[in-house]
Coordinates of C-alpha atoms in Angstrom, one line a residue:
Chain A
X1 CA 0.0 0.0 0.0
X2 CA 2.7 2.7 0.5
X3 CA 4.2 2.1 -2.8
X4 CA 1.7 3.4 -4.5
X5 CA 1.3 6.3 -2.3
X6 CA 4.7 6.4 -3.1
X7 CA 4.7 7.0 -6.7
X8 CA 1.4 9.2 -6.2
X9 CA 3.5 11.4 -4.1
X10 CA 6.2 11.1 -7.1
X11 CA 3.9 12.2 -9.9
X12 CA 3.0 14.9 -7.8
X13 CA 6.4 16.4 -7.1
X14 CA 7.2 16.1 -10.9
X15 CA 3.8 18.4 -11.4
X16 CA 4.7 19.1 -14.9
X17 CA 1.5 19.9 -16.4
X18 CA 1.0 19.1 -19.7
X19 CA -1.2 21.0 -22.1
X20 CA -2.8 20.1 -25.4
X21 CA -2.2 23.1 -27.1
X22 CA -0.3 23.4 -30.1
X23 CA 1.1 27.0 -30.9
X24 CA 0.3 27.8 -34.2
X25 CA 1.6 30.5 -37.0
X26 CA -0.7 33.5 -37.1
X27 CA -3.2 33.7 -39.5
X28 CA -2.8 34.2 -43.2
X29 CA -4.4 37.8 -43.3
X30 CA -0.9 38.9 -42.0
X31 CA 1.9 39.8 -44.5
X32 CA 4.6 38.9 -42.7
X33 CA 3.7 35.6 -41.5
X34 CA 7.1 33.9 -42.2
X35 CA 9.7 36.0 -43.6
X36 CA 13.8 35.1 -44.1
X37 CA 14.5 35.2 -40.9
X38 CA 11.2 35.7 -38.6
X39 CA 8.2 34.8 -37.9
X40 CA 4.8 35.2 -36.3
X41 CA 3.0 33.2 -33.6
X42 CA -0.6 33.0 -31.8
X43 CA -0.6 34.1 -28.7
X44 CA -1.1 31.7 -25.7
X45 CA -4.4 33.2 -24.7
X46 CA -6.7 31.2 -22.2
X47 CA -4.6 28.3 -22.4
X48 CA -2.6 28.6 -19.0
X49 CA -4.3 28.7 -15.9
X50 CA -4.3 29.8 -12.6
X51 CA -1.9 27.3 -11.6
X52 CA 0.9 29.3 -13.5
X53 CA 0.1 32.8 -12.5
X54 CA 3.3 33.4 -10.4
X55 CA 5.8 31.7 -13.1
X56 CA 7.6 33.0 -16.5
X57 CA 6.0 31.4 -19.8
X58 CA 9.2 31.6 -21.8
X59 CA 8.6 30.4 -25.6
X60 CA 11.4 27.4 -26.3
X61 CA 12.5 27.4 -30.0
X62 CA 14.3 24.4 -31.3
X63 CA 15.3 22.8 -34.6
X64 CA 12.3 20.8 -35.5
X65 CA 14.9 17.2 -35.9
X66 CA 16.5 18.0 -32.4
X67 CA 15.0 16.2 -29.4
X68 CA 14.9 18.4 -26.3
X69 CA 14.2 16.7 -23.0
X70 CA 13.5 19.0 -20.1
X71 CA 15.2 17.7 -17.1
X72 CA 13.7 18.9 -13.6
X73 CA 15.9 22.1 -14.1
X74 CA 15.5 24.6 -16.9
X75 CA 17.6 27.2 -15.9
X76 CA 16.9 30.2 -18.7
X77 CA 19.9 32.4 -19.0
X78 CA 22.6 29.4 -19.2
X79 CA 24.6 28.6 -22.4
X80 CA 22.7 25.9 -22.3
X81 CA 19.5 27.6 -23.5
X82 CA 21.2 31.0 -24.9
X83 CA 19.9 32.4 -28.1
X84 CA 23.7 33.0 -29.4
X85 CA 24.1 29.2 -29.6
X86 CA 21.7 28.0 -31.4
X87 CA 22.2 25.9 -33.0
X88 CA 25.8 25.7 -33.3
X89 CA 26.3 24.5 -29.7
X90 CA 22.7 24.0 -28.8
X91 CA 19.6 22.5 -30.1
X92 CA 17.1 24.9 -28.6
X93 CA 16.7 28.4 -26.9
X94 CA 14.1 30.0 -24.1
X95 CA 13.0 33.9 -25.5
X96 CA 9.8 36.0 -25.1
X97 CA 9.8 35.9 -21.2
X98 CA 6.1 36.3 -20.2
X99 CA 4.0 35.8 -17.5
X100 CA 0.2 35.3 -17.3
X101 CA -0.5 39.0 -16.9
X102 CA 0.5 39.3 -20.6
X103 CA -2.1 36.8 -22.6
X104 CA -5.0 37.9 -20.4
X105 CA -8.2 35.6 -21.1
X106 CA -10.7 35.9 -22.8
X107 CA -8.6 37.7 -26.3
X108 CA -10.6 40.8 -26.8
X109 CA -12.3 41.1 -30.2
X110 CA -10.8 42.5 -33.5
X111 CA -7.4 42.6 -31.3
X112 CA -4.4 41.2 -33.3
X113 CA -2.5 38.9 -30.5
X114 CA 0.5 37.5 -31.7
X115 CA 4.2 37.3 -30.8
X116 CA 6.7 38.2 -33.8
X117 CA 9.8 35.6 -33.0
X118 CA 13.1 37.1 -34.5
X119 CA 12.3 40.8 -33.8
X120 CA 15.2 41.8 -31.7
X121 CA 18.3 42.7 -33.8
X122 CA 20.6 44.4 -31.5
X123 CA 21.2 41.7 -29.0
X124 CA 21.8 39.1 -31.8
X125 CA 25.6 38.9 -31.3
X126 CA 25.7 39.8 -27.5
X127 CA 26.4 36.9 -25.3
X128 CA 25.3 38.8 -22.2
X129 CA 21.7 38.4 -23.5
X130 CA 21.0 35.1 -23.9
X131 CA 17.0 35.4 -23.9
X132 CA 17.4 38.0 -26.7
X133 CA 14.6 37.2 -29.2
X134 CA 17.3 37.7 -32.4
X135 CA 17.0 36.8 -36.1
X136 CA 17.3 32.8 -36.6
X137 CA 20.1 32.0 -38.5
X138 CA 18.5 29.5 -40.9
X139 CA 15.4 29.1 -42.8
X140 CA 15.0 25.9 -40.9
X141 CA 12.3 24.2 -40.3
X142 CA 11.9 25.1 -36.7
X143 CA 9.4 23.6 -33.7
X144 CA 8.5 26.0 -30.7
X145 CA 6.5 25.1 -27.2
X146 CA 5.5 27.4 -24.6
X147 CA 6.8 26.4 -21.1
X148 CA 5.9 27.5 -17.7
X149 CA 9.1 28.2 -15.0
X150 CA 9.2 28.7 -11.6
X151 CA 12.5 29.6 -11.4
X152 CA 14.2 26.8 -12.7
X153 CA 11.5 23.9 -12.2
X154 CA 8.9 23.2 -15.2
X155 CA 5.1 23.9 -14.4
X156 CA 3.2 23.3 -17.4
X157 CA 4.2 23.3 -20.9
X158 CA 2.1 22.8 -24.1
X159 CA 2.7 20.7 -27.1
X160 CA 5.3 21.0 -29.7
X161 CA 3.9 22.9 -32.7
X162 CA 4.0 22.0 -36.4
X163 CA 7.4 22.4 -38.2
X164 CA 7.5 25.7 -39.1
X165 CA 9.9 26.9 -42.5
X166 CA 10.8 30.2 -43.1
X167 CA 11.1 31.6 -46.5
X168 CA 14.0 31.6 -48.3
X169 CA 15.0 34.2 -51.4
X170 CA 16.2 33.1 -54.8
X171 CA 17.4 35.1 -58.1
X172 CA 15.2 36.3 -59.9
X173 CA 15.2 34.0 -63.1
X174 CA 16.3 36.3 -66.0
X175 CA 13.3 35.1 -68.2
X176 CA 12.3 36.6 -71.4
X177 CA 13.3 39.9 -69.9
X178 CA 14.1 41.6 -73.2
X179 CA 12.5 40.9 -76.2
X180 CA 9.0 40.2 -75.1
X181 CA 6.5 39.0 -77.2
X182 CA 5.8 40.0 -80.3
X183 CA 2.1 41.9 -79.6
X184 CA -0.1 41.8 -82.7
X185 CA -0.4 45.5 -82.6
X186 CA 3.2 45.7 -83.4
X187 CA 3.1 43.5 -86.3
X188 CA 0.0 45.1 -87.9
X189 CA 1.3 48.3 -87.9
X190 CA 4.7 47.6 -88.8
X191 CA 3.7 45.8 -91.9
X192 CA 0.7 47.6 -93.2
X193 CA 2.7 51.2 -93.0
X194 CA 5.4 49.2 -95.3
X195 CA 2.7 48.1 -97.6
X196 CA 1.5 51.6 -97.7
X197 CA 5.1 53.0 -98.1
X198 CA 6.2 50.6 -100.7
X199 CA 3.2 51.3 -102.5
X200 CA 3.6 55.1 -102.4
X201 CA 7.0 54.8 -103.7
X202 CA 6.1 52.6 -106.4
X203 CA 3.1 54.8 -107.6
X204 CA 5.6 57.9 -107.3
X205 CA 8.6 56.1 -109.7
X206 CA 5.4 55.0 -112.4
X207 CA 4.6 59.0 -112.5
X208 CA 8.1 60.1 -112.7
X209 CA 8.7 57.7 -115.5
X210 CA 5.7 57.8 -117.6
X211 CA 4.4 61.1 -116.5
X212 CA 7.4 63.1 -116.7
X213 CA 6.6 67.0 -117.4
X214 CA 3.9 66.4 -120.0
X215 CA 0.2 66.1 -118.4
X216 CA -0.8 62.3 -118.5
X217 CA -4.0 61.2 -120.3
X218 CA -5.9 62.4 -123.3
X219 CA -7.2 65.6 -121.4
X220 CA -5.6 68.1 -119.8
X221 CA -9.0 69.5 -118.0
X222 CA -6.5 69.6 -114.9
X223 CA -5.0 72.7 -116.1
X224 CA -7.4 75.9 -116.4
X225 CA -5.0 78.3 -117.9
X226 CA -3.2 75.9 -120.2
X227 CA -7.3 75.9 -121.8
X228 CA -7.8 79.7 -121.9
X229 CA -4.7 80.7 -123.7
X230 CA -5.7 78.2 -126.8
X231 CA -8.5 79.8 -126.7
X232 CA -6.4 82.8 -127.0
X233 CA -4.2 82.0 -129.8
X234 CA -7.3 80.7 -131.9
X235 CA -8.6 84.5 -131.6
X236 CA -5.7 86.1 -133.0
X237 CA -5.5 83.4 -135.5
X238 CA -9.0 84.2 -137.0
X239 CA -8.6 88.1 -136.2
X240 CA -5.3 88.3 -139.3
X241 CA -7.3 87.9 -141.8
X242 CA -9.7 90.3 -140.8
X243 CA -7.3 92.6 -140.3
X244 CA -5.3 92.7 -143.6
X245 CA -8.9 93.0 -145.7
Chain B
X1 CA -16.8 73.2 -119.6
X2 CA -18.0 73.6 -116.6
X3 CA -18.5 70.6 -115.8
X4 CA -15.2 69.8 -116.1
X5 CA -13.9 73.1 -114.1
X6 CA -16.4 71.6 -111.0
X7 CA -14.3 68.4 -111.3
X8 CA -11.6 70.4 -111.1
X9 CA -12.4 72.4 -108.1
X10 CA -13.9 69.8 -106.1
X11 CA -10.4 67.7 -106.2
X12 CA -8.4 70.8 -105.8
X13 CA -10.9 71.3 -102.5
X14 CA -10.4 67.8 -101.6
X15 CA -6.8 67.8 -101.5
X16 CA -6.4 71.3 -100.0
X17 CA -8.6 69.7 -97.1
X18 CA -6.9 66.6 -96.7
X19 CA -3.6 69.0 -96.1
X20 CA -5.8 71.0 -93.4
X21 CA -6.5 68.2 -91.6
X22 CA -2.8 66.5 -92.0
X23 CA -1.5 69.9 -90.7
X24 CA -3.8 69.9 -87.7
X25 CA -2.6 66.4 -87.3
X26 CA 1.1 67.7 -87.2
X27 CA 0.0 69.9 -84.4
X28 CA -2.0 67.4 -82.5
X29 CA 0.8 65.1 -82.5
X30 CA 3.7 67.4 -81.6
X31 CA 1.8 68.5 -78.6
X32 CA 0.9 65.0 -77.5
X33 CA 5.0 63.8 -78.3
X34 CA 5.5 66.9 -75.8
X35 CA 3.2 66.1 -73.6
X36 CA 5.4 62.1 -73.2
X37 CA 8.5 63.7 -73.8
X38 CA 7.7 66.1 -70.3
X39 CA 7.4 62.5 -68.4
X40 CA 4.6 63.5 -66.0
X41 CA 4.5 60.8 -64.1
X42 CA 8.4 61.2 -63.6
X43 CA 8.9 57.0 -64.9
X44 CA 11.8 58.2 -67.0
X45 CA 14.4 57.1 -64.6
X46 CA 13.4 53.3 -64.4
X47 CA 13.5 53.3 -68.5
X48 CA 16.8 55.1 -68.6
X49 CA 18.3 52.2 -66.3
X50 CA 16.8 49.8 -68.2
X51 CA 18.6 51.3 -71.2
X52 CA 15.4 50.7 -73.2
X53 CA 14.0 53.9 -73.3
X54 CA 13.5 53.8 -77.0
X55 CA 9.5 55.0 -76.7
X56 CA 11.0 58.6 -75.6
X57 CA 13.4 58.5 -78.8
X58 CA 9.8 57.8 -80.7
X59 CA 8.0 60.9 -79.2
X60 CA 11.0 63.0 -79.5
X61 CA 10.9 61.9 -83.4
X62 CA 7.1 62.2 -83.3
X63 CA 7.8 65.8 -82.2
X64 CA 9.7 66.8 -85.3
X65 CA 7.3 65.2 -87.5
X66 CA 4.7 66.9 -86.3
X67 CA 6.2 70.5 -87.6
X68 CA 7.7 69.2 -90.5
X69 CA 3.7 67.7 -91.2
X70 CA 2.1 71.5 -90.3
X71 CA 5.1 72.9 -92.5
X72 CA 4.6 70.7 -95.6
X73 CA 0.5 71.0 -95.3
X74 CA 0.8 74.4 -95.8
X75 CA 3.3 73.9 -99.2
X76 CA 0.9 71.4 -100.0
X77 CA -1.7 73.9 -99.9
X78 CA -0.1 76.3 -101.8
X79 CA 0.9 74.1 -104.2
X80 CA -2.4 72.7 -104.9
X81 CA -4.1 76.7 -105.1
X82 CA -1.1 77.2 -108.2
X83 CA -0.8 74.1 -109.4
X84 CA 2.9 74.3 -109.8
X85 CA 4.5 71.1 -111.1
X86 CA 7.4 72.1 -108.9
X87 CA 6.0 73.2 -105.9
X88 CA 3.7 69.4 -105.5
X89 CA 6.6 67.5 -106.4
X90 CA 9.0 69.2 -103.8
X91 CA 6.2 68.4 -101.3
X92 CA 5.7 65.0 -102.8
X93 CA 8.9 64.3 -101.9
X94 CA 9.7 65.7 -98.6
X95 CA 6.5 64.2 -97.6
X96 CA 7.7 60.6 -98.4
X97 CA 10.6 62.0 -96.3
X98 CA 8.7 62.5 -93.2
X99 CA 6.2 59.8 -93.9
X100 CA 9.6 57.6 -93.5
X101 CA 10.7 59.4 -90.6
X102 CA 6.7 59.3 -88.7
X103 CA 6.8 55.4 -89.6
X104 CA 9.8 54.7 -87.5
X105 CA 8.7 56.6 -84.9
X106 CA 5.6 53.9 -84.8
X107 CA 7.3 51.0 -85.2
X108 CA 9.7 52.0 -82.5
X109 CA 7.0 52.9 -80.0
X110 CA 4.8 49.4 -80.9
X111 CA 8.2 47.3 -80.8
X112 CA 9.6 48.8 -77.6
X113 CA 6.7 48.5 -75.8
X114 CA 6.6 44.8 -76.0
X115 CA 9.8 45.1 -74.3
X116 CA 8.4 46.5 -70.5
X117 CA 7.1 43.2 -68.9
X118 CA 6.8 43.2 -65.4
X119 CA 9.9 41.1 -65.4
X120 CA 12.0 43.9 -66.6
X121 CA 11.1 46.4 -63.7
X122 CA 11.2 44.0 -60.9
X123 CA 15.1 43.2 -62.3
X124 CA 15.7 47.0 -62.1
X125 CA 14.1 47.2 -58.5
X126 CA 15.9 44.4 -57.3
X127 CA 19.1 45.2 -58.5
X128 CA 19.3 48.6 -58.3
X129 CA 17.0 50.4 -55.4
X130 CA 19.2 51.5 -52.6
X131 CA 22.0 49.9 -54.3
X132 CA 24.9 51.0 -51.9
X133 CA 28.1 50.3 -54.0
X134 CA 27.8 51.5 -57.2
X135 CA 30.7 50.6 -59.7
X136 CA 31.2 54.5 -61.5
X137 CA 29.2 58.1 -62.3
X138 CA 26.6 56.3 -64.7
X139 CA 25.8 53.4 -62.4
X140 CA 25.4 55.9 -59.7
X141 CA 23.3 58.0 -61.5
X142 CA 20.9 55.4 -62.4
X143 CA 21.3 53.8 -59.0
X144 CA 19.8 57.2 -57.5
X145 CA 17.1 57.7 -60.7
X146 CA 15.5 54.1 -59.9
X147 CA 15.5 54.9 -55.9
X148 CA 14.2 58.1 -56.2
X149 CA 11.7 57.2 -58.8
X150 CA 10.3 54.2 -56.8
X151 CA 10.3 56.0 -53.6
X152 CA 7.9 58.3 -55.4
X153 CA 6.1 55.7 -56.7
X154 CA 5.4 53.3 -53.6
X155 CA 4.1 57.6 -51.7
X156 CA 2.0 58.3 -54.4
X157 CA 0.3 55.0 -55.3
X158 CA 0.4 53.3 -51.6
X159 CA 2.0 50.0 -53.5
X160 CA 4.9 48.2 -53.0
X161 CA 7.0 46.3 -55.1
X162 CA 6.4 45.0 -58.8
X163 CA 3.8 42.4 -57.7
X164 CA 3.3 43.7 -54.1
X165 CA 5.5 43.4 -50.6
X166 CA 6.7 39.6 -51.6
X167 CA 8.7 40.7 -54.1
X168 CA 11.1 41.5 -51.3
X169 CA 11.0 38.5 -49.4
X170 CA 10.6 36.0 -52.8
X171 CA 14.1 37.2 -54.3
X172 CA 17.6 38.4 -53.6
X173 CA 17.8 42.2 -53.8
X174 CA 21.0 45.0 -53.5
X175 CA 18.4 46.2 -50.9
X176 CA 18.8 43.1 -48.9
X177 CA 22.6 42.9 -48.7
X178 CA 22.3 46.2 -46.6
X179 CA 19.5 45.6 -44.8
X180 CA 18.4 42.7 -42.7
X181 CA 15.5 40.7 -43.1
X182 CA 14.0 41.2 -39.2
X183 CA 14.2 44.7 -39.4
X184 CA 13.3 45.2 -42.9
X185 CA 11.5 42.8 -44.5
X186 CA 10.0 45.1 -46.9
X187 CA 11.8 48.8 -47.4
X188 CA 10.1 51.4 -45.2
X189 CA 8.7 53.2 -47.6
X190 CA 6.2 50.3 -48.2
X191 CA 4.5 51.4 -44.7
X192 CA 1.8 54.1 -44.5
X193 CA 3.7 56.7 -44.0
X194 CA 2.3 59.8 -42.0
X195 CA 2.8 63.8 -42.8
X196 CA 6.5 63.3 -41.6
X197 CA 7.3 60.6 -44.2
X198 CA 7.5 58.3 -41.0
X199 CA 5.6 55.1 -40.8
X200 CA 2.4 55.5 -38.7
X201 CA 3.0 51.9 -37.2
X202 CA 6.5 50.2 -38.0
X203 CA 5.9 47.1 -35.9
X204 CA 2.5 46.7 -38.0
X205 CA 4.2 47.6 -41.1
X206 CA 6.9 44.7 -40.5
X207 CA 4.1 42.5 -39.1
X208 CA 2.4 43.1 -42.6
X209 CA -1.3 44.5 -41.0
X210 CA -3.4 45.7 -43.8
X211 CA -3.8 49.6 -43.5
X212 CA 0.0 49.4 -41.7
X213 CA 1.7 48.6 -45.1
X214 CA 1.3 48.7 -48.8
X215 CA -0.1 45.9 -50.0
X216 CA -0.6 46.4 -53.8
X217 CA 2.1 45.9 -56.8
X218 CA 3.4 48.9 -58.3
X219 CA 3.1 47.2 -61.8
X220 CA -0.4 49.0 -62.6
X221 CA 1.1 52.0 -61.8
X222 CA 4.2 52.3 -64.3
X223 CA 2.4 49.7 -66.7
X224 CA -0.5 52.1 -67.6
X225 CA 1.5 55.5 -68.4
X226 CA 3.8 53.6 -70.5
X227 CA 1.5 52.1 -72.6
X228 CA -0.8 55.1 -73.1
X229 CA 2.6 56.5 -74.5
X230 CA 3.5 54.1 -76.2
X231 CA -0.1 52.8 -78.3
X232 CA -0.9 57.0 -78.3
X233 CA 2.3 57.2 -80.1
X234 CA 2.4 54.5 -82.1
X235 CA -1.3 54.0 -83.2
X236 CA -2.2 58.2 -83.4
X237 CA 1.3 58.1 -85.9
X238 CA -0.4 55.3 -87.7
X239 CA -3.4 57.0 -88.0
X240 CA -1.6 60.0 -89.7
X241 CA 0.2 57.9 -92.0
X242 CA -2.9 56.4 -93.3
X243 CA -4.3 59.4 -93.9
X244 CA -1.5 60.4 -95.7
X245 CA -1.0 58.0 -97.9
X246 CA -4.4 58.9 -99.7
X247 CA -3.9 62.3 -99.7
X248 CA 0.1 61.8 -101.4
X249 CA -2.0 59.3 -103.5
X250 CA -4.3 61.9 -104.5
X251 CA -1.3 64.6 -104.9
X252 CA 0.5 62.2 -107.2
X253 CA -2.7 61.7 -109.6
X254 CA -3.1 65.5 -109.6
X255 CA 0.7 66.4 -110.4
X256 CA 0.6 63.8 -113.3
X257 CA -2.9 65.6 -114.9
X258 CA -1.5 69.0 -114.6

């Protein structure tokens, strides 16, 4: 009978409570879900309860093939868990310190409440911060949890989350950059203006060479004075005769 | 008699209208090739880096052809009144002349506008815009044109990018060797910026909260001044020509009758 109580008592003392919830990216309406180097979670809201109100809820972020155990001491602030070497020298890192006060239940309506991880660029490179909540290195794929510490001793922590890959940036693929294609505008108007210019300068050779400076055709109607001075020179040709009887 | 002198008049009336109209056309189009050529929109820049700005080599030609049109309607006129063999075939020619010169201009305009693809500016943006070593004078200089220019662009339009804020996160850019992802993942100027040319919300900006940031593609924005130059050009040019060609036509049956 006492081993039981035994182990009861055991359970007990380990007390690490363990939630079913599994963070998750922010929605899709946001712009900057995942970027190169960052990227944007749901808040914890009404998921830890009043057992954790005196603790830190620190966000763990580890490389989603590592395995991270938590021992009975998480001590936050130790090379161990420090942002600076990940994941070089370590497979995970505690950031976002929090405590309950921050993700207050019930989330308010029409509020955005999310946590951007990778904001913090001026701690990236200083070892003094290990918390700092810096740029990751890679585009991945990552795994976070949340995890509640009093002081050193887990609390509650909830489940790891999907893998999560960041984006990555490629060249631009020099396509048909230059030299689109052909539009049919383009090709109507380039040849039906050298239809219309050939035949101009065809038409303009035929009048030079048959045309000449003689008038073209049986009639020269075209030419009003050319008409009134025959009808001139016929006068005076009729009027001599006259003249000398 | 008469008759024939009505015939006569009438053509002499059509032609000397058909030069009215191709000298108000001369007009028209040298005021619309300075209307391009002024670059309102200020694009200018992001086809002088491309080094494909032939569309502004067509309106400057379109310009010329446009006086040399008002000058020659008028000889044409003139001609036609005296019907001086001389006089139409001096503007016979120099017609052809321009008529050469006015198709060029079109072709250029039609061809070179096939050439702006969206592809094409998002290469200049992403190799060029706050491009911080820049090799000599002329690099720098378009280096500056294409920053300036898009700066301008992403205030005036509230866009971002060629297709919208991905662009900057989809490729590698100059603007991402100097600036790092976290704190930029789009360029600043993508934000709403307030009177002060400061972003109203930079955290939302970065987050990428609609109303924070830009969300639309420049692409409409450059796209649609550019091809009203470049069809107004081209297809108001081919307009001209057409016209032309039947009055020249008509020219050319009247020098050979007189």
């Amino acid at each position: 009978t006492m081993l039981p109580l035994l182990l009861l008592l055991l359970a007990t003392a380990h007390g690490l409570q363990e939630l079913q919830y599994v963070p998750t990216l922010a929605g899709t309406k946001l712009g900057g879900r995942t970027t190169g180097s960052t990227f944007v979670l749901e808040q914890p809201r009404c998921i830890f309860d009043s057992t954790t109100s005196g603790t830190d809820i620190w966000l763990v972020v580890a490389s989603s093939t590592a395995t991270v155990s938590f021992t009975d001491s998480v001590q936050p602030g130790t090379p161990q868990w420090a942002f600076q070497n990940f994941p070089a020298n370590t497979s995970a890192y505690l950031t976002l310190r929090a405590t309950l006060l921050h993700y207050p239940c019930p989330k308010a309506s029409g509020e955005i409440t999310v946590l951007r991880v990778g904001s913090e660029t001026v701690c990236a490179n200083n070892t003094s911060r290990p918390t700092c909540n810096g740029p990751l290195p890679s585009p991945g794929p990552y795994r976070v949890k949340f995890l509640s510490l009093n002081g050193s001793t887990p609390v509650a922590e909830t489940r790891w989350s999907q893998p999560i890959t960041l984006r990555t940036a490629r060249q631009l693929p020099s396509g048909p950059e230059a030299g689109g294609r052909r539009s049919a505008g383009m090709i109507a108007i380039t040849s039906i203006l050298s239809i219309l210019l050939a035949v101009l300068l065809a038409v303009l050779l035929a009048m030079l060479a048959f045309c000449g400076s003689d008038p073209c055709g049986s009639s020269s109607i075209f030419k009003p004075e050319a008409a009134s001075i025959r009808r001139y020179n016929t006068h005076h040709v009729y009027d001599q005769p006259a003249a000398r009887l | 008699m008469a008759k024939t002198d009505n015939g006569i008049r009438i053509f002499q009336g059509l032609l000397i209208l058909g030069n009215v109209v191709i000298g108000m056309c001369g007009i028209a189009l040298t005021a619309e090739c300075i209307f391009f050529v002024s670059d309102p929109y200020g694009l200018y820049p992001l086809l002088e880096a491309t080094e494909n700005d032939d569309i502004y080599a067509a309106a400057w030609i379109g310009i010329f052809v446009g006086f040399a049109l008002l000058a020659l309607s008028i000889l044409g006129i003139v001609g036609v009144i005296k019907s001086n063999k001389t006089l139409l075939l001096v503007y016979i020619i120099l017609m052809l002349i321009t008529y050469a010169f006015e198709m060029a201009s079109c072709i250029t305009a039609a061809t070179h506008r096939d050439f702006l693809t969206p592809n094409l500016f998002l290469k200049q943006m992403l190799e060029r815009y706050q491009k911080s070593e820049t090799d000599n004078n002329n690099d720098k200089w378009m280096t500056n044109g294409v920053t300036k220019t898009w700066d301008n662009l992403m205030l005036q339009n509230q866009c971002c990018g060629v297709h919208g804020p991905s662009d900057w996160q989809e490729y590698t850019s100059a603007f991402r060797m100097t600036h790092n992802d976290a704190d930029f993942p789009w360029p600043h100027n993508c934000c709403v910026l307030d009177a002060r040319g400061s972003p109203i919300n930079l955290d939302g900006c970065k987050l990428g909260v609609s109303g924070f940031y830009n969300k639309n593609g420049c692409y409409g924005a450059i796209s649609g001044p550019m091809n009203r130059q470049a069809w107004g050009v081209a297809w108001f040019g081919f307009a001209i020509l057409c016209w032309t060609f039947c009055v020249l036509l008509g020219t050319m049956f009247y020098w050979s009758r007189i």
